[in-house]
XYZ file of C-alpha atoms in Angstrom:
702
model
C 86.180 -28.543 -72.480
C 84.075 -26.248 -70.795
C 84.502 -22.683 -72.379
C 83.408 -20.013 -70.722
C 83.384 -21.600 -67.452
C 84.998 -20.370 -64.004
C 87.450 -23.035 -63.108
C 90.228 -20.317 -61.300
C 92.755 -22.739 -62.486
C 96.341 -22.831 -60.973
C 98.272 -22.030 -64.322
C 101.259 -20.028 -63.058
C 101.317 -21.184 -59.280
C 101.109 -25.095 -59.776
C 103.737 -25.355 -57.058
C 101.155 -24.385 -54.981
C 99.997 -28.376 -54.982
C 103.025 -29.671 -54.111
C 103.647 -27.387 -51.088
C 100.358 -28.501 -49.645
C 101.553 -32.009 -50.450
C 104.698 -31.626 -48.674
C 103.540 -29.644 -45.922
C 101.150 -32.612 -45.038
C 103.191 -35.437 -45.864
C 105.725 -33.601 -43.245
C 102.633 -32.947 -40.408
C 101.882 -36.807 -40.880
C 105.232 -37.971 -40.138
C 105.475 -35.930 -37.179
C 102.400 -37.161 -34.979
C 99.540 -34.369 -36.444
C 96.182 -36.142 -36.801
C 94.652 -34.325 -39.075
C 94.645 -30.651 -41.336
C 92.190 -28.367 -42.049
C 93.223 -26.260 -44.965
C 91.118 -22.882 -46.044
C 91.496 -21.539 -49.345
C 90.770 -18.882 -51.857
C 89.139 -20.163 -55.187
C 92.413 -20.397 -56.931
C 93.675 -23.996 -57.648
C 90.509 -25.209 -55.212
C 89.315 -27.624 -57.872
C 92.967 -28.452 -57.684
C 93.134 -29.174 -53.800
C 89.610 -30.702 -54.270
C 91.388 -33.533 -56.851
C 94.622 -33.925 -55.824
C 94.984 -33.574 -51.949
C 91.170 -34.418 -50.566
C 90.716 -37.304 -53.412
C 87.467 -35.716 -54.417
C 86.518 -38.186 -57.776
C 87.273 -36.032 -60.931
C 83.505 -37.718 -62.072
C 81.908 -36.034 -59.598
C 84.089 -32.585 -60.260
C 82.895 -33.233 -64.050
C 79.577 -34.023 -62.276
C 79.356 -30.083 -60.993
C 80.587 -28.921 -64.298
C 77.829 -30.533 -66.789
C 75.325 -28.862 -64.720
C 73.581 -31.597 -62.583
C 71.131 -30.984 -60.020
C 70.180 -32.710 -57.169
C 66.678 -33.274 -57.754
C 65.432 -33.229 -53.905
C 67.842 -29.639 -54.002
C 65.100 -26.454 -53.860
C 65.863 -24.647 -56.694
C 68.573 -21.776 -55.974
C 69.977 -23.338 -53.107
C 73.506 -24.712 -52.816
C 76.703 -22.953 -53.654
C 79.266 -22.467 -56.621
C 81.610 -25.497 -56.915
C 84.214 -23.379 -56.465
C 82.917 -22.220 -52.717
C 82.266 -26.150 -51.817
C 84.575 -27.432 -49.181
C 85.174 -31.133 -48.833
C 86.620 -33.990 -46.040
C 89.010 -36.628 -47.457
C 92.147 -38.891 -46.504
C 95.093 -37.561 -47.891
C 98.338 -39.736 -48.628
C 101.899 -38.454 -48.659
C 104.870 -40.110 -49.149
C 105.025 -41.286 -46.055
C 101.995 -43.885 -46.341
C 100.555 -42.680 -43.413
C 96.792 -41.412 -44.099
C 95.972 -38.525 -42.451
C 91.967 -37.172 -42.028
C 92.211 -33.486 -44.250
C 89.072 -31.167 -44.210
C 88.817 -28.127 -46.873
C 86.122 -25.734 -45.358
C 83.328 -23.832 -47.579
C 83.474 -20.522 -48.084
C 82.236 -17.511 -49.941
C 83.491 -14.816 -51.967
C 85.025 -12.993 -49.000
C 88.216 -14.357 -50.066
C 89.939 -14.163 -46.268
C 86.353 -14.571 -44.213
C 87.501 -18.290 -43.943
C 90.426 -17.649 -41.977
C 89.539 -17.557 -38.264
C 86.840 -19.819 -39.427
C 89.529 -22.479 -39.840
C 90.915 -21.488 -36.642
C 87.558 -22.217 -34.981
C 87.647 -25.416 -36.824
C 90.947 -26.240 -35.697
C 90.963 -25.358 -32.371
C 87.859 -27.185 -31.801
C 89.225 -30.635 -33.097
C 91.899 -30.329 -30.903
C 89.731 -29.621 -27.893
C 88.528 -32.742 -28.615
C 91.802 -34.816 -28.105
C 93.870 -35.550 -25.817
C 95.597 -32.629 -24.277
C 99.340 -34.286 -24.966
C 100.816 -34.017 -26.688
C 99.151 -30.770 -27.956
C 98.641 -29.175 -31.129
C 98.158 -32.326 -33.628
C 95.305 -30.330 -36.003
C 97.444 -28.368 -37.837
C 95.920 -25.377 -39.817
C 96.573 -24.553 -43.178
C 95.259 -21.683 -45.211
C 96.276 -20.461 -48.662
C 95.696 -16.571 -49.401
C 96.395 -14.625 -52.494
C 98.501 -11.717 -52.375
C 95.844 -9.157 -52.935
C 93.647 -9.814 -50.474
C 95.805 -11.000 -47.880
C 97.469 -7.538 -47.517
C 93.657 -5.849 -48.242
C 91.735 -7.709 -46.220
C 91.321 -6.572 -42.458
C 90.420 -9.955 -41.567
C 93.781 -11.029 -42.009
C 95.521 -9.376 -39.427
C 92.860 -9.665 -37.093
C 92.959 -13.712 -37.356
C 96.844 -13.265 -37.371
C 96.183 -11.433 -33.733
C 94.365 -14.451 -32.459
C 96.937 -16.663 -32.964
C 99.389 -16.392 -29.259
C 95.808 -15.736 -27.512
C 94.732 -18.318 -25.017
C 91.538 -18.767 -26.248
C 92.432 -19.039 -29.520
C 95.407 -20.332 -30.115
C 95.810 -23.440 -32.406
C 99.980 -23.746 -32.082
C 100.878 -21.647 -35.318
C 99.409 -21.695 -38.615
C 100.813 -22.348 -42.115
C 100.072 -19.675 -44.175
C 100.833 -20.127 -48.130
C 100.463 -16.602 -50.258
C 99.631 -17.712 -54.033
C 101.558 -14.386 -54.835
C 99.595 -13.126 -58.668
C 101.350 -10.103 -58.500
C 98.318 -9.301 -59.323
C 94.726 -8.593 -58.271
C 91.752 -9.118 -60.269
C 92.752 -5.832 -62.018
C 94.306 -4.083 -59.742
C 98.372 -3.900 -59.586
C 100.288 -3.938 -56.572
C 101.008 -0.117 -56.708
C 97.597 0.086 -56.367
C 96.565 -2.806 -53.385
C 98.908 -1.855 -50.953
C 101.509 0.468 -48.955
C 103.887 -2.024 -47.942
C 106.434 -3.201 -49.577
C 105.568 -7.013 -49.391
C 101.942 -8.144 -49.754
C 103.296 -10.311 -46.899
C 104.169 -7.363 -44.536
C 101.053 -7.889 -41.828
C 102.646 -11.196 -40.514
C 105.382 -8.939 -39.511
C 103.111 -7.864 -36.542
C 103.378 -11.435 -34.722
C 106.569 -11.868 -35.634
C 106.112 -14.520 -37.881
C 108.591 -15.899 -40.333
C 108.208 -14.682 -43.920
C 109.894 -17.076 -46.641
C 109.407 -15.515 -50.306
C 110.500 -17.744 -52.661
C 110.287 -18.871 -56.642
C 107.261 -20.447 -57.585
C 109.326 -21.677 -61.262
C 111.483 -23.640 -58.601
C 108.613 -25.808 -56.972
C 112.292 -28.201 -55.228
C 112.681 -24.810 -53.963
C 109.189 -24.081 -52.598
C 109.423 -27.214 -50.852
C 111.960 -26.910 -49.097
C 110.793 -23.868 -47.917
C 107.725 -25.338 -46.017
C 109.603 -27.870 -45.122
C 111.627 -25.483 -43.227
C 108.292 -23.164 -41.960
C 106.421 -26.566 -40.922
C 109.889 -27.242 -38.480
C 109.425 -23.907 -36.816
C 105.960 -24.574 -36.648
C 106.712 -27.164 -34.787
C 109.361 -26.465 -32.109
C 107.808 -22.591 -31.454
C 103.982 -23.237 -32.095
C 103.647 -19.901 -34.015
C 102.275 -18.827 -37.696
C 104.734 -19.035 -40.575
C 103.955 -17.704 -44.140
C 105.501 -18.933 -47.377
C 104.945 -16.055 -50.390
C 105.215 -17.732 -53.231
C 106.106 -15.462 -55.952
C 104.395 -16.574 -59.016
C 101.584 -15.274 -61.768
C 98.475 -16.213 -63.225
C 98.658 -17.004 -66.868
C 94.973 -16.472 -67.232
C 92.869 -13.747 -66.007
C 91.078 -13.804 -62.824
C 89.037 -16.730 -63.891
C 89.704 -18.320 -67.376
C 86.900 -15.888 -68.902
C 88.561 -12.710 -68.109
C 90.913 -10.972 -70.408
C 93.818 -9.187 -68.192
C 95.694 -7.624 -70.903
C 93.069 -4.285 -70.282
C 94.673 -3.515 -67.556
C 97.709 -4.882 -67.604
C 99.026 -5.194 -71.023
C 102.960 -5.211 -70.217
C 102.479 -7.696 -67.464
C 101.049 -10.026 -69.281
C 102.303 -9.809 -72.189
C 105.514 -10.955 -70.776
C 103.418 -13.780 -68.983
C 102.189 -15.017 -72.680
C 105.610 -15.275 -73.825
C 107.357 -17.267 -70.640
C 107.041 -21.261 -70.404
C 105.193 -22.946 -67.660
C 105.973 -24.019 -64.630
C 105.195 -27.267 -65.811
C 107.224 -27.365 -68.639
C 110.358 -26.010 -66.972
C 110.369 -28.590 -64.352
C 109.953 -31.072 -67.347
C 113.013 -29.535 -68.574
C 114.551 -30.138 -65.606
C 113.691 -33.794 -65.015
C 114.728 -34.849 -68.494
C 118.176 -32.971 -68.175
C 118.804 -35.208 -64.687
C 117.465 -38.273 -66.283
C 115.567 -38.656 -63.418
C 112.258 -38.611 -65.743
C 113.093 -39.435 -69.181
C 109.786 -38.536 -70.668
C 107.891 -36.508 -68.395
C 105.261 -36.379 -70.827
C 104.001 -39.719 -70.263
C 102.738 -38.683 -66.902
C 101.042 -36.049 -68.430
C 99.424 -38.152 -70.962
C 98.765 -39.862 -68.235
C 96.760 -38.061 -66.146
C 95.003 -36.621 -69.415
C 93.857 -40.034 -70.095
C 92.538 -40.471 -66.773
C 90.403 -37.070 -66.843
C 89.215 -38.043 -70.633
C 88.192 -41.515 -68.624
C 86.232 -39.548 -65.731
C 84.493 -36.869 -68.159
C 83.146 -40.129 -70.421
C 81.471 -42.283 -67.732
C 77.958 -41.930 -66.776
C 77.195 -39.737 -64.269
C 76.418 -41.403 -61.370
C 73.042 -41.207 -59.435
C 72.696 -38.841 -56.334
C 72.422 -40.056 -52.954
C 69.842 -38.007 -51.170
C 70.503 -37.412 -47.276
C 66.896 -38.108 -45.343
C 65.388 -34.907 -44.359
C 66.767 -34.009 -40.467
C 63.294 -34.180 -38.052
C 61.936 -30.819 -37.498
C 63.930 -29.814 -33.849
C 61.560 -31.217 -30.875
C 61.369 -28.746 -27.310
C 63.509 -30.016 -24.918
C 63.161 -31.067 -21.550
C 64.764 -27.676 -19.905
C 63.455 -27.856 -16.485
C 66.104 -28.452 -13.992
C 65.165 -30.031 -10.309
C 64.907 -27.682 -7.502
C 67.469 -29.243 -5.299
C 69.850 -29.106 -8.155
C 69.493 -25.764 -8.616
C 70.162 -24.751 -5.034
C 73.337 -27.151 -5.760
C 74.707 -25.472 -8.495
C 73.926 -21.828 -6.987
C 75.113 -22.969 -4.157
C 79.149 -24.199 -5.825
C 78.457 -20.966 -7.610
C 79.250 -18.633 -4.262
C 82.111 -21.163 -3.009
C 85.347 -19.635 -3.195
C 88.933 -21.471 -2.974
C 90.649 -20.832 0.677
C 92.436 -17.665 0.714
C 90.330 -16.538 -2.177
C 90.135 -12.360 -1.140
C 86.918 -11.619 -3.091
C 86.788 -8.118 -4.402
C 84.334 -6.224 -1.626
C 82.077 -4.479 -4.301
C 81.031 -8.785 -4.901
C 79.921 -9.602 -1.313
C 76.400 -8.000 -2.090
C 76.290 -9.918 -5.624
C 77.594 -13.401 -4.420
C 74.947 -12.663 -1.181
C 71.297 -12.578 -4.256
C 72.959 -15.544 -5.878
C 73.034 -17.869 -2.321
C 69.352 -16.310 -1.135
C 68.270 -17.265 -5.056
C 69.360 -20.692 -4.493
C 67.646 -21.281 -1.608
C 64.466 -20.153 -2.757
C 64.712 -16.914 -0.747
C 65.362 -14.350 -3.607
C 64.201 -14.159 -7.222
C 66.997 -14.877 -10.107
C 68.015 -12.302 -11.857
C 68.981 -12.114 -15.323
C 73.442 -13.335 -14.643
C 72.097 -16.341 -12.622
C 69.499 -17.778 -14.901
C 72.109 -17.872 -17.624
C 74.958 -19.199 -14.713
C 72.666 -21.954 -13.983
C 72.291 -22.856 -17.630
C 75.290 -22.876 -18.080
C 76.307 -24.658 -15.455
C 73.724 -27.558 -15.563
C 74.485 -28.395 -19.247
C 77.998 -28.636 -17.922
C 76.846 -30.992 -15.610
C 74.482 -32.904 -18.081
C 77.649 -33.680 -20.529
C 77.455 -30.400 -22.279
C 80.746 -28.780 -22.922
C 80.666 -24.847 -22.659
C 82.334 -21.684 -24.171
C 81.383 -18.010 -23.999
C 83.367 -15.355 -25.487
C 83.267 -11.969 -26.258
C 85.005 -8.185 -25.657
C 84.515 -8.000 -21.854
C 82.563 -11.977 -21.952
C 84.015 -12.181 -18.320
C 82.538 -9.773 -16.528
C 80.243 -8.616 -19.057
C 80.035 -5.267 -20.268
C 77.201 -4.197 -17.516
C 79.409 -5.943 -14.786
C 76.402 -8.216 -14.526
C 78.124 -11.380 -15.271
C 81.307 -12.113 -13.169
C 81.890 -15.598 -14.447
C 85.770 -15.000 -13.940
C 86.515 -13.257 -10.464
C 89.974 -12.031 -9.898
C 91.459 -12.479 -6.494
C 91.458 -8.782 -5.103
C 95.266 -9.141 -3.783
C 96.742 -11.178 -6.370
C 94.663 -10.812 -9.249
C 94.313 -14.802 -9.725
C 91.688 -15.156 -11.859
C 88.452 -18.087 -10.568
C 85.663 -19.439 -12.227
C 82.778 -20.461 -10.955
C 81.399 -22.240 -13.085
C 84.206 -24.494 -13.871
C 84.390 -26.205 -10.592
C 81.107 -26.941 -10.215
C 81.759 -30.900 -9.784
C 85.074 -33.091 -10.989
C 82.838 -35.024 -13.417
C 81.530 -31.510 -15.230
C 82.117 -31.339 -18.781
C 84.427 -27.920 -19.683
C 82.657 -24.509 -18.875
C 85.296 -22.058 -20.672
C 84.914 -18.164 -20.951
C 87.616 -15.814 -22.831
C 88.074 -11.698 -23.441
C 88.304 -11.345 -26.869
C 90.691 -9.525 -28.694
C 88.440 -5.983 -29.763
C 86.866 -7.605 -33.314
C 83.967 -8.545 -34.113
C 84.880 -10.507 -37.712
C 87.814 -12.199 -36.496
C 86.322 -13.302 -33.075
C 82.481 -14.190 -34.751
C 84.515 -16.520 -37.159
C 86.310 -18.349 -34.733
C 83.200 -19.488 -32.583
C 81.093 -20.306 -36.191
C 83.902 -22.356 -37.252
C 84.069 -23.990 -33.752
C 80.576 -24.217 -32.755
C 80.029 -26.282 -36.647
C 82.968 -28.622 -35.987
C 82.150 -29.341 -31.930
C 78.300 -30.230 -32.423
C 78.257 -31.425 -28.509
C 78.860 -28.240 -26.710
C 77.015 -24.666 -26.404
C 78.957 -21.863 -27.946
C 77.660 -18.746 -27.239
C 79.503 -15.232 -28.473
C 78.818 -11.978 -26.922
C 78.542 -8.426 -28.784
C 79.538 -5.241 -26.575
C 76.778 -3.732 -27.591
C 74.139 -5.698 -29.870
C 75.224 -2.327 -32.356
C 78.669 -4.011 -32.755
C 78.059 -7.079 -34.477
C 77.834 -5.119 -37.645
C 81.005 -5.609 -37.617
C 81.414 -9.192 -38.480
C 78.332 -8.741 -41.134
C 80.209 -10.663 -43.730
C 80.144 -14.177 -40.698
C 76.124 -13.672 -40.257
C 75.623 -12.828 -43.405
C 77.426 -15.760 -45.432
C 78.732 -18.352 -42.638
C 75.729 -18.253 -40.215
C 72.904 -17.710 -41.742
C 72.998 -19.662 -45.307
C 75.638 -22.579 -44.367
C 73.005 -25.188 -44.093
C 71.427 -23.671 -47.411
C 74.633 -23.033 -49.453
C 76.744 -26.256 -47.667
C 74.871 -28.425 -45.672
C 76.827 -27.404 -43.043
C 74.643 -27.768 -39.281
C 75.642 -25.154 -36.688
C 74.594 -24.429 -33.468
C 76.226 -21.594 -32.294
C 74.497 -18.497 -30.128
C 74.669 -14.886 -30.401
C 74.065 -12.791 -27.441
C 73.572 -9.070 -28.608
C 72.695 -6.629 -25.995
C 69.332 -4.103 -27.136
C 67.383 -2.011 -26.308
C 66.521 1.938 -26.504
C 68.292 3.660 -22.948
C 68.736 7.131 -24.336
C 72.518 6.113 -24.997
C 72.393 7.247 -28.777
C 72.687 5.748 -31.971
C 75.295 3.136 -31.488
C 74.365 1.956 -28.061
C 70.560 1.022 -28.545
C 70.000 -1.334 -31.872
C 71.017 -4.380 -32.460
C 69.368 -4.498 -36.179
C 66.680 -6.815 -35.043
C 65.138 -6.683 -39.126
C 68.871 -7.131 -40.345
C 69.079 -10.672 -38.743
C 64.629 -11.479 -39.524
C 65.463 -10.126 -43.038
C 67.975 -12.992 -43.469
C 65.001 -15.286 -41.591
C 64.085 -18.577 -44.109
C 64.313 -22.071 -44.309
C 63.691 -22.505 -40.401
C 67.647 -21.245 -40.714
C 67.943 -20.337 -36.920
C 66.246 -19.227 -34.072
C 65.850 -15.264 -32.766
C 64.148 -14.440 -29.376
C 64.106 -11.819 -27.190
C 63.063 -12.724 -23.816
C 61.973 -10.680 -21.045
C 62.537 -12.634 -18.177
C 65.190 -14.339 -16.269
C 62.990 -17.980 -16.336
C 62.401 -17.462 -20.427
C 66.161 -16.801 -21.323
C 67.123 -20.021 -18.695
C 64.732 -22.215 -20.794
C 66.120 -20.818 -24.119
C 69.389 -21.612 -23.550
C 69.232 -24.505 -21.983
C 66.968 -25.297 -25.029
C 69.711 -24.471 -27.102
C 72.427 -26.796 -25.439
C 70.334 -29.428 -26.142
C 68.693 -29.163 -29.328
C 69.094 -31.160 -32.193
C 69.265 -30.888 -35.225
C 71.695 -27.907 -34.547
C 70.716 -24.866 -35.421
C 71.781 -20.877 -34.644
C 70.762 -18.942 -32.119
C 70.297 -14.940 -31.901
C 69.123 -13.737 -28.867
C 69.039 -9.711 -28.646
C 69.839 -9.547 -24.858
C 68.546 -6.894 -22.198
C 70.391 -3.701 -20.443
C 68.632 -1.751 -17.942
C 66.053 -5.354 -17.802
C 69.336 -7.108 -16.722
C 68.439 -5.580 -12.828
C 64.507 -5.151 -13.592
C 62.678 -6.443 -10.600
C 60.238 -7.666 -12.498
C 62.678 -9.375 -14.706
C 64.040 -11.444 -12.283
C 61.689 -15.008 -11.761
C 61.488 -17.390 -8.308
C 63.588 -20.360 -8.898
C 60.473 -22.633 -9.442
C 60.017 -21.251 -12.648
C 63.504 -22.609 -13.533
C 62.591 -25.849 -12.056
C 59.642 -26.258 -14.005
C 57.919 -25.225 -17.161
C 59.999 -24.509 -20.612
C 60.642 -21.656 -23.003
C 57.343 -19.814 -24.166
C 57.505 -18.181 -27.624
C 54.961 -16.634 -26.689
C 53.756 -14.917 -23.444
C 50.294 -14.089 -22.291
C 48.436 -11.297 -20.374
C 47.223 -12.443 -17.253
C 43.993 -9.685 -17.884
C 41.060 -10.288 -14.730
C 38.736 -9.656 -17.522
C 39.981 -10.545 -20.970
C 36.163 -9.851 -22.067
C 36.837 -6.264 -21.578
C 39.430 -6.566 -24.139
C 39.242 -4.010 -26.621
C 42.930 -4.241 -28.182
C 45.338 -6.023 -28.030
C 49.169 -5.003 -28.101
C 51.689 -7.130 -29.124
C 55.204 -5.922 -28.857
C 58.241 -7.610 -28.216
C 61.908 -7.036 -25.655
C 61.935 -4.513 -23.143
C 59.146 -2.104 -24.406
C 56.591 -4.683 -22.210
C 57.933 -3.271 -19.070
C 56.962 0.663 -20.401
C 53.640 -0.057 -21.401
C 52.706 -2.263 -18.266
C 54.057 0.382 -16.332
C 51.802 2.628 -18.030
C 48.949 0.939 -18.800
C 48.556 0.445 -14.547
C 49.177 4.182 -14.319
C 46.280 4.839 -16.803
C 44.070 2.141 -15.423
C 43.714 1.127 -19.039
C 42.143 -2.424 -18.217
C 40.882 -2.621 -22.128
C 44.704 -3.363 -23.319
C 45.753 -6.315 -23.559
C 49.951 -6.812 -23.517
C 51.266 -9.930 -25.324
C 55.048 -10.879 -25.810
C 56.361 -12.617 -28.650
C 59.275 -13.742 -27.041
C 60.402 -15.864 -30.811
C 60.866 -13.695 -33.268
C 61.898 -16.154 -35.682
C 60.418 -18.581 -36.352
C 57.491 -16.277 -36.209
C 54.976 -18.038 -33.649
C 51.743 -17.966 -35.518
C 49.974 -20.853 -33.443
C 50.979 -19.622 -30.071
C 49.584 -16.328 -31.494
C 46.573 -17.701 -32.971
C 45.681 -19.569 -29.138
C 45.914 -16.305 -27.149
C 44.000 -13.819 -29.537
C 41.547 -16.454 -28.645
C 41.338 -15.297 -25.666
C 40.240 -11.605 -26.360
C 36.423 -12.620 -28.516
C 36.094 -8.551 -27.846
C 38.830 -7.105 -29.100
C 38.308 -5.044 -32.812
C 42.600 -4.057 -33.158
C 45.500 -5.513 -32.798
C 48.630 -3.136 -32.859
C 52.313 -3.946 -33.097
C 54.648 -1.539 -30.389
C 58.249 -1.522 -30.715
C 60.700 0.938 -29.373
C 62.813 1.545 -33.076
C 61.945 3.553 -36.007
C 59.232 2.076 -38.588
C 61.956 1.047 -40.833
C 63.799 -0.771 -38.348
C 63.249 -3.439 -36.141
C 60.396 -6.321 -36.293
C 57.435 -4.541 -37.464
C 58.423 -5.223 -41.368
C 58.398 -9.201 -40.940
C 55.360 -8.949 -38.061
C 53.502 -7.084 -39.920
C 52.186 -9.743 -43.130
C 52.138 -12.717 -40.438
C 49.573 -10.689 -38.436
C 47.629 -9.932 -41.048
C 47.846 -13.648 -42.480
C 46.567 -14.513 -38.828
C 44.090 -12.277 -38.485
C 42.060 -12.574 -41.350
C 40.349 -9.426 -41.208
C 39.098 -10.336 -37.615
C 40.933 -7.387 -36.178
C 42.527 -4.591 -37.738
C 45.928 -4.372 -38.065
C 48.045 -0.799 -36.557
C 51.607 -0.350 -34.943
C 53.278 2.100 -33.151
C 56.891 2.849 -33.629
C 59.281 5.705 -33.834
C 59.155 7.799 -37.504
C 61.003 6.129 -40.479
C 64.876 6.960 -39.812
C 68.376 6.618 -41.219
C 69.387 6.397 -37.691
C 68.543 3.927 -35.155
C 68.141 6.146 -32.502
C 68.068 10.008 -31.350
C 71.959 10.872 -29.413
C 69.877 12.969 -26.420
C 68.724 11.606 -23.830
C 65.992 13.706 -23.133
C 64.568 13.224 -26.829
C 65.096 9.736 -26.032
C 62.349 10.437 -23.118
C 59.988 12.627 -25.260
C 59.594 9.954 -27.720
C 59.031 7.029 -25.547
C 56.313 9.562 -23.823
C 54.983 9.631 -27.166
C 55.370 6.372 -28.071
C 53.458 5.027 -24.885
C 50.677 7.871 -25.500
C 50.435 7.208 -28.708
C 50.227 3.018 -27.611
C 47.731 3.160 -24.772
C 46.114 6.646 -26.002
């Protein structure tokens, strides 16, 4: 009926539906309480209708192009990207909740998201028996062989922080990609050979024989139930139409599609078999009944839209913690189990924490983080933090996991603050960005009461997860109405360490900022970081958080805060300047992050009292009201300069400039100070870096 519209039908791979039906029925009969599905485009509408239970009427309404009048034009997503939730009822009669994850056209990017969703659901259930949520992934042959995130996700499957008790992988083996033949799509014999890396059993089965496919599926589930490991069913089938119904596949595969056009369909083959055995004398009657149900659904008037009320704007929660509670938490962080042998180099580390807890030393960055996460866990917020080398910290600053110097046994102080606390979990991830971040996105989306943080080894490395950042983190609320409170910790700062160890690409996150989709911060004090993390754990509604965390500032004495700053106050989007004579200020330098300390040191050396230094701690949403209040303190100022370490075409300048122009409204002249435009984030020479930094300060304060 909908000529020319894409639906990515299952013709040629119809056996995939009884496969999913069979595995969910088996799962329900053996104690699985919920299933999470991830699927590519092909057959998605069929799964929504026949497995999830989405109504025909709703599907037809989407084909008709009916738009929700209360939705902003251009929002949402195409129908074969959308997820859904429903209840599956199999032959056993047992009802089981089923979720189909939303996913973009990056077909396999949803794989780690499904794993994270499944793990979050498992963590919210009682531990025994384990793994009562089943992840099911439906792949295409070309994508399974070609996309690296498949191997990364398989590598997650047996790691402690990511284990889900085995995933059922079903490969709809079209024997062709979009237009690419298997010879051009992979170097392996089978499209499923990547699964051999985790010793997963692989069943190759003829898609023209639905009963054989179901038997293979039952074996696959039995393996998962017994061994708690991944298993793959390769359904060798074909794609009767092209990549979609508007495509002509014979242009690139004439011989293959000549054979397909002459080949009877799975439906007709199975109907003949049923007729010959006498089990179903008239299989066509069943088909006619389904056809009539579709006709009836499409003929009914479309239902009106039910619109959800607009979520209330997030209000800033109370993030201060009483000094005595902070002191108690700091003390517990320094207490070790009896007989534990502390690494000799960490004695000073714990001594400093002990002194800070009593108010006799300032709170540095890592302790502020530990106190924020620890107090959240004590206040009923589960905490999960992961990333490459996150337990110790890339810069040897965190030490969330202590290892017995003699036995190597780990101990996590934050997990032992109180018997009544919520779980605190910290994991060193595999050396992956895309799969690791996709997993945490799925986890955070499905466990909304938890604070979930992912840390990049260096902020620069986050671009290895750009698909997840672009397609899921930045846009899931707009496309799929799926909220997520995931936090990203991205070390950032120009220290002369070269192009790949300087920039977390602030500009990329800012260009994705709209619709209040997340919060982006670049803190310069330990107290600010403390309040920001606690705010993220307590804030509702949930939105992602991106924090550009420091490197050299981790141990900078001026970054440390007194304990009293954690016991009072809140996160401030703008930090003003405590200049003695605001009326003497002629130049306002506005900056964000580490460059502030270089500017402050240089201003002091030059006795440049005519310059005020204002820090933008929250880059998005851009804090115009707070900046306006701060600028009003300098009535004699003539100009405002945005100062950044990054090249002119990077960093926050391009994002901030139009907002500053609107804010100033011609009252002050607007300029900027930065490195010159560059295709590379930073120089590889330490000497040249130092020269550039000196020139930057001269330009800012000269």
